[in-house]
Coordinates of C-alpha atoms in Angstrom, one line a residue:
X1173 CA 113.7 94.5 90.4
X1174 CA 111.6 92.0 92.2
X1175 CA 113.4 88.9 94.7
X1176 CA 110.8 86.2 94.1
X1177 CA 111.9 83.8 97.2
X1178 CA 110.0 80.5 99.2
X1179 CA 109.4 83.0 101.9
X1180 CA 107.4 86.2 102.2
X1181 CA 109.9 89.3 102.2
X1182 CA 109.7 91.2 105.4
X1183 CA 108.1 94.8 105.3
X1184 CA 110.3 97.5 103.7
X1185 CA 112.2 100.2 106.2
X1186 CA 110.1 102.8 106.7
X1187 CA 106.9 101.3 105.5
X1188 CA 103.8 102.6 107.1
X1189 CA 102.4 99.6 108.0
X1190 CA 102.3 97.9 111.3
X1191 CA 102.8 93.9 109.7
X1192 CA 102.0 92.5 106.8
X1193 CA 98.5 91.5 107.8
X1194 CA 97.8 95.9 107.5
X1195 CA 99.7 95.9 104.3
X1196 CA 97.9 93.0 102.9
X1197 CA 94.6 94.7 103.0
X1198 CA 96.2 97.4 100.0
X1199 CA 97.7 94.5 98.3
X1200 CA 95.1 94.4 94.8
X1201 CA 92.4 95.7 93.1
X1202 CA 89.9 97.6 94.8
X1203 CA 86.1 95.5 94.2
X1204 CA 85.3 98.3 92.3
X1205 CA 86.8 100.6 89.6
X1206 CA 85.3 103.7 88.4
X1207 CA 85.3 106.0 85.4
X1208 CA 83.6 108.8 84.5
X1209 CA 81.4 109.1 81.2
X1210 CA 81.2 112.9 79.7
X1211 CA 78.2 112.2 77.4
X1212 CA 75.9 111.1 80.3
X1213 CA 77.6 113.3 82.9
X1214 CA 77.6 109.4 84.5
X1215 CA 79.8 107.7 86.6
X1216 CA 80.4 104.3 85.7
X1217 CA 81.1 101.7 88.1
X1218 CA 82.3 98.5 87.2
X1219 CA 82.8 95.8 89.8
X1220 CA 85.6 92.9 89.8
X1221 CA 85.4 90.0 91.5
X1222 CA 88.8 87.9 92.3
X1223 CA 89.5 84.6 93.6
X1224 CA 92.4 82.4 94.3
X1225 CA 93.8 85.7 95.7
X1226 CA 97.2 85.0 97.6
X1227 CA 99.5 87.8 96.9
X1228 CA 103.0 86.7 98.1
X1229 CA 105.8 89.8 99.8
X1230 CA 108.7 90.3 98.1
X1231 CA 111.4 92.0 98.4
X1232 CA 112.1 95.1 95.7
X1233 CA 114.4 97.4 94.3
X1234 CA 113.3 100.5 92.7
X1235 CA 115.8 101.9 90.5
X1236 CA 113.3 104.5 89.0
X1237 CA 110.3 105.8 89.0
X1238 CA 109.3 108.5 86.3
X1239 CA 105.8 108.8 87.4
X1240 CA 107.2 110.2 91.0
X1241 CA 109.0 112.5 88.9
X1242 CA 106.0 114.6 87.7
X1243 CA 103.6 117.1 89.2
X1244 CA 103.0 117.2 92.0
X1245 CA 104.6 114.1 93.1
X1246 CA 107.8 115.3 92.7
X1247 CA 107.3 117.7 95.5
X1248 CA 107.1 114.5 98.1
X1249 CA 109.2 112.1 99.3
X1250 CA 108.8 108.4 98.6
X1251 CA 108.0 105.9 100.6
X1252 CA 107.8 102.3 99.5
X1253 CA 105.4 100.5 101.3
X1254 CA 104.8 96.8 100.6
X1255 CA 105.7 95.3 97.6
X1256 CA 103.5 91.7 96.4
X1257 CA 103.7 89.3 93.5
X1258 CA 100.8 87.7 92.4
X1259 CA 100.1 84.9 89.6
X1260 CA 97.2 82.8 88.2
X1261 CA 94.4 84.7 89.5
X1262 CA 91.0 84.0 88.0
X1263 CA 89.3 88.1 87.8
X1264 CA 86.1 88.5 86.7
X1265 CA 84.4 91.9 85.4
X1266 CA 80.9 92.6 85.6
X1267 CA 78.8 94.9 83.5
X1268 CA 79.3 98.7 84.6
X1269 CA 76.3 100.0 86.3
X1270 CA 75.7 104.0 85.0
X1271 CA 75.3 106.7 88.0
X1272 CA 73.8 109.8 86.8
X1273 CA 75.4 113.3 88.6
X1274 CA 73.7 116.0 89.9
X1275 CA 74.0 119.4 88.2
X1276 CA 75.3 121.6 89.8
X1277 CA 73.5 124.6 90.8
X1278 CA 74.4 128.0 89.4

């Protein structure tokens, strides 16, 4: 459950980050997103490009988490970092560009 408030939320006990400036800089999509394409032995690597980007901290309650509860998560502790609300952000993809792999040598 997410506290949607007029101010930024204040880091989260425990959270690794210094301030929110630090945690800003994990707060979105990366520029890039990749996949990997088995019929070319490719990877494909699309890029995004965001504007308007002003995510907002907010304060958060976890209640649960299934993904945490599978291998090999489950084997760690949790520690919620920074949580961020964002709306109305114009995203753009642009055509994936094909990077052939090496084979390996036998």
């Amino acid at each position: 459950m997410a506290r949607i408030g007029p101010s930024p939320a204040p880091l989260p006990a425990g959270s690794p980050f210094a301030n929110e400036k630090e945690a800003r800089r994990f707060a979105g999509p990366l520029p890039y997103t990749f996949d990997y394409e088995q019929e070319t032995h490719s990877i494909i690597r699309i890029r995004g490009l965001r504007q308007d980007w002003n995510p907002q901290p907010v304060d958060v309650e976890v209640r649960k988490n299934t993904f945490l509860q599978q291998e090999p998560f489950c084997r760690a502790t949790p520690i919620l970092a920074n949580a961020f609300h964002v709306a109305n952000v114009p995203y753009q993809w642009f055509r994936g560009v094909r990077i052939p792999l090496q084979e390996e040598a036998a």
